[in-house]
Tab-separated table of C-alpha atoms and ligand atoms in Angstrom:
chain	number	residue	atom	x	y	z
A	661	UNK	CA	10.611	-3.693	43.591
A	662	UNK	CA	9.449	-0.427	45.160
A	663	UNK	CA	5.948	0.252	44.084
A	664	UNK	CA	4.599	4.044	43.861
A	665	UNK	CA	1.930	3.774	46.203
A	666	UNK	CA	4.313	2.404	49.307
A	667	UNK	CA	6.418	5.579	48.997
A	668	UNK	CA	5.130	7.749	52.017
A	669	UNK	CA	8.086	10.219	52.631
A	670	UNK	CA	11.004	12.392	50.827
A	671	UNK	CA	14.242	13.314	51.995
A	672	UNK	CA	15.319	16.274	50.448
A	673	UNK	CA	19.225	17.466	49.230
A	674	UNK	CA	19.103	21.043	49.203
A	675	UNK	CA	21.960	22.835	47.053
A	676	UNK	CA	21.627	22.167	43.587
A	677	UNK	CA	17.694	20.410	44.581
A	678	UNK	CA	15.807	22.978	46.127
A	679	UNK	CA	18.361	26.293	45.504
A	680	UNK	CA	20.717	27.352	43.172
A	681	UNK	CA	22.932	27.688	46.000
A	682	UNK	CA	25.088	24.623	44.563
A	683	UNK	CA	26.820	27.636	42.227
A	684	UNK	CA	27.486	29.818	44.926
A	685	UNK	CA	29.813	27.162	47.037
A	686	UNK	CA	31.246	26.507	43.581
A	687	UNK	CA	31.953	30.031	43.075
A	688	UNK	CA	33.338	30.631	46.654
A	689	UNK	CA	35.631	26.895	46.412
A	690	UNK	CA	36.946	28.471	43.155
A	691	UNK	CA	37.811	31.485	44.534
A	692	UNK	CA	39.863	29.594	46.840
A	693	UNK	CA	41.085	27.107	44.840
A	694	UNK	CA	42.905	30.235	42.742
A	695	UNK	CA	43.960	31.259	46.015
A	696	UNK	CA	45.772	28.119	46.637
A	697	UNK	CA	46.992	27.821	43.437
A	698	UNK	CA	45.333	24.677	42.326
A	699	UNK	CA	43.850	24.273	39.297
A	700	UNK	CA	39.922	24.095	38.983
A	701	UNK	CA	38.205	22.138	36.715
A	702	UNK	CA	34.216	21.069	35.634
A	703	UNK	CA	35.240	17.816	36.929
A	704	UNK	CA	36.372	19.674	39.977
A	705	UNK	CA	33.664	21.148	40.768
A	706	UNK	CA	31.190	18.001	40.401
A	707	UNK	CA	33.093	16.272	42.753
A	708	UNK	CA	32.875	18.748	45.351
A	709	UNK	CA	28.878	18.693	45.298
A	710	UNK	CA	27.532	17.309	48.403
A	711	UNK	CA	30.734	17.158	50.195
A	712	UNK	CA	31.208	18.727	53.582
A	713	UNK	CA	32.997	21.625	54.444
A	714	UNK	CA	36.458	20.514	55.338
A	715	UNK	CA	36.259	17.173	53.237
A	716	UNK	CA	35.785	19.638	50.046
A	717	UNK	CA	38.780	21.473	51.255
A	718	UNK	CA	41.057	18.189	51.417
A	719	UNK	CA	39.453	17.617	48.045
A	720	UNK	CA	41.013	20.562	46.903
A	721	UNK	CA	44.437	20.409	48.390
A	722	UNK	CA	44.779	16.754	47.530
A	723	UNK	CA	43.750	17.928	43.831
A	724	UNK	CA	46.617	20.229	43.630
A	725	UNK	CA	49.286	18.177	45.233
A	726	UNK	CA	49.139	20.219	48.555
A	727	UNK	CA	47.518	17.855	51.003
A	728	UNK	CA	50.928	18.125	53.394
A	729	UNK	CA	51.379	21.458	53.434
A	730	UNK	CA	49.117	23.163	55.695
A	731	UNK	CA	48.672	22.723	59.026
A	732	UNK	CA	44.968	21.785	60.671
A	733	UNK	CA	44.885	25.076	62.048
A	734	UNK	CA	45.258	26.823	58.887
A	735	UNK	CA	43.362	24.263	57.081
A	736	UNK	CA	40.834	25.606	59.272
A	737	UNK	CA	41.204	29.134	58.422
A	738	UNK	CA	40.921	28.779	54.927
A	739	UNK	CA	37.682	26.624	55.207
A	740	UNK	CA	36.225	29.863	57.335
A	741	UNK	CA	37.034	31.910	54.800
A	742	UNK	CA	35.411	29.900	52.179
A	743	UNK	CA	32.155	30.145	54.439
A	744	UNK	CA	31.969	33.819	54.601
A	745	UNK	CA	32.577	34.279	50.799
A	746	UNK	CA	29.705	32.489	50.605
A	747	UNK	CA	27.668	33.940	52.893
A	748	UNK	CA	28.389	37.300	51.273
A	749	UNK	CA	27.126	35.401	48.092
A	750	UNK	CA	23.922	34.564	49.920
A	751	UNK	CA	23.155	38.106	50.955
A	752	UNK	CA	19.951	39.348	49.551
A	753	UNK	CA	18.731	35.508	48.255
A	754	UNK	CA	14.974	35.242	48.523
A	755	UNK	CA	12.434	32.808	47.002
A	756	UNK	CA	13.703	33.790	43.345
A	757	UNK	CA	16.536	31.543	44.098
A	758	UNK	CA	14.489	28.703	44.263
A	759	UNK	CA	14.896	26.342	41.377
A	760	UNK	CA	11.726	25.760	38.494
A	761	UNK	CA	8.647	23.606	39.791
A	762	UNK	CA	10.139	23.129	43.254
A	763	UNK	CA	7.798	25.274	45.468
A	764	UNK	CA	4.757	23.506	43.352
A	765	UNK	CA	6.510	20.171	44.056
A	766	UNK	CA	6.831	21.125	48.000
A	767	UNK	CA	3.471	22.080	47.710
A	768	UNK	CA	1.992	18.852	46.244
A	769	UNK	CA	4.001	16.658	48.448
A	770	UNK	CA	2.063	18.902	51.238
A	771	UNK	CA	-1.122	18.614	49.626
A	772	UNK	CA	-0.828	14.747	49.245
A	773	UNK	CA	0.313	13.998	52.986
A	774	UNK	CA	3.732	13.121	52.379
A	775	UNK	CA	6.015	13.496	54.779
A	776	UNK	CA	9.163	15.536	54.137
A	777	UNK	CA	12.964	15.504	55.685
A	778	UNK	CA	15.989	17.494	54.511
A	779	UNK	CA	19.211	15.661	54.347
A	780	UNK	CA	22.069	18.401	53.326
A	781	UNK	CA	25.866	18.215	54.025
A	782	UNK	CA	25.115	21.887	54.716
A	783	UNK	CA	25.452	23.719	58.159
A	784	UNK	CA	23.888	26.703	56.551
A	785	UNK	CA	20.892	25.046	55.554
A	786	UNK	CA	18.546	26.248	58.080
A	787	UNK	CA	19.679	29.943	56.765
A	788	UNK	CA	19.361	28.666	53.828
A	789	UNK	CA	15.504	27.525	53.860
A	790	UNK	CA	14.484	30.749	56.117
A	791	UNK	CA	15.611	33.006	53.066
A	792	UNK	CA	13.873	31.275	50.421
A	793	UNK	CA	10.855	30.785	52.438
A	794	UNK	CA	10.768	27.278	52.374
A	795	UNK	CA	11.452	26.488	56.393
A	796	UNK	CA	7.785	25.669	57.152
A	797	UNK	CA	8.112	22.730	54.865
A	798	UNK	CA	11.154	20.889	57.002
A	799	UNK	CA	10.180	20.532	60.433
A	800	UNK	CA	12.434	17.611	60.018
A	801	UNK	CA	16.286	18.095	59.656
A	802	UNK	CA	18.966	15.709	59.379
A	803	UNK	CA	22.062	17.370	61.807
A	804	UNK	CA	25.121	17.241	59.546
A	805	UNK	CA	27.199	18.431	62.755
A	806	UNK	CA	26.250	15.291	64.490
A	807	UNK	CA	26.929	12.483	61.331
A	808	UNK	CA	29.842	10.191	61.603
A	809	UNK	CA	30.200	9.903	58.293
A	810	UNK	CA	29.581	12.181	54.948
A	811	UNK	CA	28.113	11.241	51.615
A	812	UNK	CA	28.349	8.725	50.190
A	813	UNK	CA	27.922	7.210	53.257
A	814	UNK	CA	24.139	6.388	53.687
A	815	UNK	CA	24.358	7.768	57.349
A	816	UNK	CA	22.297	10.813	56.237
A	817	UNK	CA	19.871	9.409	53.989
A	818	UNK	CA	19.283	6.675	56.690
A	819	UNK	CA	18.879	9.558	59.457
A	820	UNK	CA	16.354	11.406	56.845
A	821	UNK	CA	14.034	8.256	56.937
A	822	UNK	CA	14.484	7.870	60.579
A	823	UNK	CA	13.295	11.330	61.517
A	824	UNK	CA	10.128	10.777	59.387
A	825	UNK	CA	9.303	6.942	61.140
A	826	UNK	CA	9.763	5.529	58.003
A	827	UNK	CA	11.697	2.588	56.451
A	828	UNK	CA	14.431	3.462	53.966
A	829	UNK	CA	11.962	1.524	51.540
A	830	UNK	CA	8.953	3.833	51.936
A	831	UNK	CA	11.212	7.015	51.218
A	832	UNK	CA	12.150	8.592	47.662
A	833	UNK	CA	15.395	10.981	47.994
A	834	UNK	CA	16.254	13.579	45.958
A	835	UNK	CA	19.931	14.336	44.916
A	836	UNK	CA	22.497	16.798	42.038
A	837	UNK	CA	25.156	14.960	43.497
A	838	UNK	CA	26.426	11.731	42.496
A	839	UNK	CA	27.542	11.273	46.502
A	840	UNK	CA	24.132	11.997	47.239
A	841	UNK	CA	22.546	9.414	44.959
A	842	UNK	CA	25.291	6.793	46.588
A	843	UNK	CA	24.019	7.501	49.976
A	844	UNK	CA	20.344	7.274	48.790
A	845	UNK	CA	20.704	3.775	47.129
A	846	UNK	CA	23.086	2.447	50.334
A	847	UNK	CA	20.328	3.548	52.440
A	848	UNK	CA	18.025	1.325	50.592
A	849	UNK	CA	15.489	4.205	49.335
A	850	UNK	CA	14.453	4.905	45.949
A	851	UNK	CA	17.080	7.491	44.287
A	852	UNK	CA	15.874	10.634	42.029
A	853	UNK	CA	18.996	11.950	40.280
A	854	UNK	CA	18.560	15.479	39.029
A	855	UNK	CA	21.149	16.957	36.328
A	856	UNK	CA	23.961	15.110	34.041
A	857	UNK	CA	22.526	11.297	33.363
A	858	UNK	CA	25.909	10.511	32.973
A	859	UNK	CA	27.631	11.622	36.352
A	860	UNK	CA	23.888	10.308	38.255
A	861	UNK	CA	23.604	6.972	35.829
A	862	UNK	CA	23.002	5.214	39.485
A	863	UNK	CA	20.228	7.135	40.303
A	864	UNK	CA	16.763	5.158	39.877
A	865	UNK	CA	14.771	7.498	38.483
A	866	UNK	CA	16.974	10.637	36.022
A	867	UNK	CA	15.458	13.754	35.611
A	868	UNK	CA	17.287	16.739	33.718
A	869	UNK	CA	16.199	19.747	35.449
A	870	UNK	CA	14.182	20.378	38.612
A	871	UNK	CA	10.990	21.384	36.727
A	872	UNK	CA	10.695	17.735	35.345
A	873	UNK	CA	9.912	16.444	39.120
A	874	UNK	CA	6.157	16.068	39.772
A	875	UNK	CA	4.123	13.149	41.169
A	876	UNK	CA	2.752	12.253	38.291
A	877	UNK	CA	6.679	11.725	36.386
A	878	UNK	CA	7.988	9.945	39.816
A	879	UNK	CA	4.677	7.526	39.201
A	880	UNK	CA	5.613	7.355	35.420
A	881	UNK	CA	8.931	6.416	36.103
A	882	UNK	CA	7.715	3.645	38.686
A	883	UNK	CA	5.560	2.157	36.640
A	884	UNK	CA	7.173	1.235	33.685
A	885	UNK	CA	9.743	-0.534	35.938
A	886	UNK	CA	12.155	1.763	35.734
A	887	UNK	CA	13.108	1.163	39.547
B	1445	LIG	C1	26.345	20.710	50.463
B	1445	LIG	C2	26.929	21.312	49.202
B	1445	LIG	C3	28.446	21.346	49.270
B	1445	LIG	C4	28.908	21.996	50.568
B	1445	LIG	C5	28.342	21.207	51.760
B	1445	LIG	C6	28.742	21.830	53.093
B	1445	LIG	O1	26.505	19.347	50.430
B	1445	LIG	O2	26.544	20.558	48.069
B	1445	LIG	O3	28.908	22.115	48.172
B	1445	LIG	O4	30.326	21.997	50.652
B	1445	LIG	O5	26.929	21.215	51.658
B	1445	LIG	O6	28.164	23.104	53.198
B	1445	LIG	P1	28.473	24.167	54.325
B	1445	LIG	O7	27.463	25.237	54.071
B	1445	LIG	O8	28.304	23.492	55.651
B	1445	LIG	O9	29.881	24.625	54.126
B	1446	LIG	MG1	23.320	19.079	46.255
């Protein structure tokens, strides 16, 4: 069992962890799901989180029935249209788009010497973090253009660890997604789940909003064996 004080780095998701970007690809996917004329859905729309670009779009299409009836070039298209919708969405984002107790979290793990990655699905992420003032945190990205393999694959979370020189076992991640937490556990770290209990009942530690992660609750949640 993982104890608290062996835990030396975090890899970070970022829609949905550190942003409330997670409801602006929603917004922009459901835009084009309407488009496409397939049905969206709550259920939907949790499966999508954490999934890449064009993976979300198959996701879609094979949702509706219509995964034979577009070619990859139009496939294509349509994904690139998603991606400016929501970079339209993103225009004007600053720090007040960061979600509650994050920057003190960031902060903390700063102030403690831990060392921090960011593992998002994301090719916008770097944007991302430069608009809500957050880059100087992640020195250390994960690529998502140059994975093999998306969540739940652990490629990602593995990577995150890697970048840091750590083991898998000395890193916590955090994840909204229930992908995410798959890829967290099959990379043999300790998983934080944040949102719905029952989509992230994998996760190791469960934490209902983003305000709820501190040291102090991670160490709680250690302790009494939870992981
Ligand atoms: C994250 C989000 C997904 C998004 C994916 C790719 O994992 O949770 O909703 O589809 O990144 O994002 P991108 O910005 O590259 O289209
Ligand atoms: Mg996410």
């Amino acid at each position: 069992m993982v104890k608290f004080k062996d835990i030396k780095g975090f890899v970070f998701d970022l829609d949905g962890v550190i942003a409330d970007t997670s409801v602006y690809h929603s917004k922009a996917w459901h835009q084009l799901a309407d488009e496409l004329g397939v049905q969206w859905s709550d259920e939907l729309a949790d499966n999508l989180k954490g999934v890449s670009r064009m993976d979300s779009l198959e996701l879609i299409l094979k949702t509706g029935g219509k995964e034979n009836d577009y070619t990859q070039e139009e496939k294509e298209k349509y994904a690139a249209k998603k991606n400016a919708n929501y970079l339209d969405l993103l225009k004007g984002m600053d720090s007040s788009a960061i979600l509650p107790g994050i920057a003190d979290f960031l902060a903390s793990l700063e102030a403690n010497n831990y060392k921090l990655s960011l593992a998002s699905a994301s090719k916008n992420s770097p944007l991302v973090l430069e608009q809500l003032g957050l880059a100087k945190y992640f020195a250390e990205k994960v690529d998502p253009a140059k994975l093999k393999h998306g969540k739940p694959d652990p490629e990602i979370f593995a990577r995150g660890a890697q970048v840091l020189n750590l083991k898998p076992e000395q890193c916590i991640g955090v994840e909204d997604a229930k992908v995410g937490v798959e890829s967290i556990n099959s990379a043999g770290e300790t998983s934080i789940g944040i949102g719905d209990v029952n989509v992230l009942s994998e996760a190791d530690i469960n934490f209902t909003k983003t305000s709820e992660l501190t040291l102090a609750n991670i160490k709680k949640a250690m302790e009494v064996g939870e992981v």
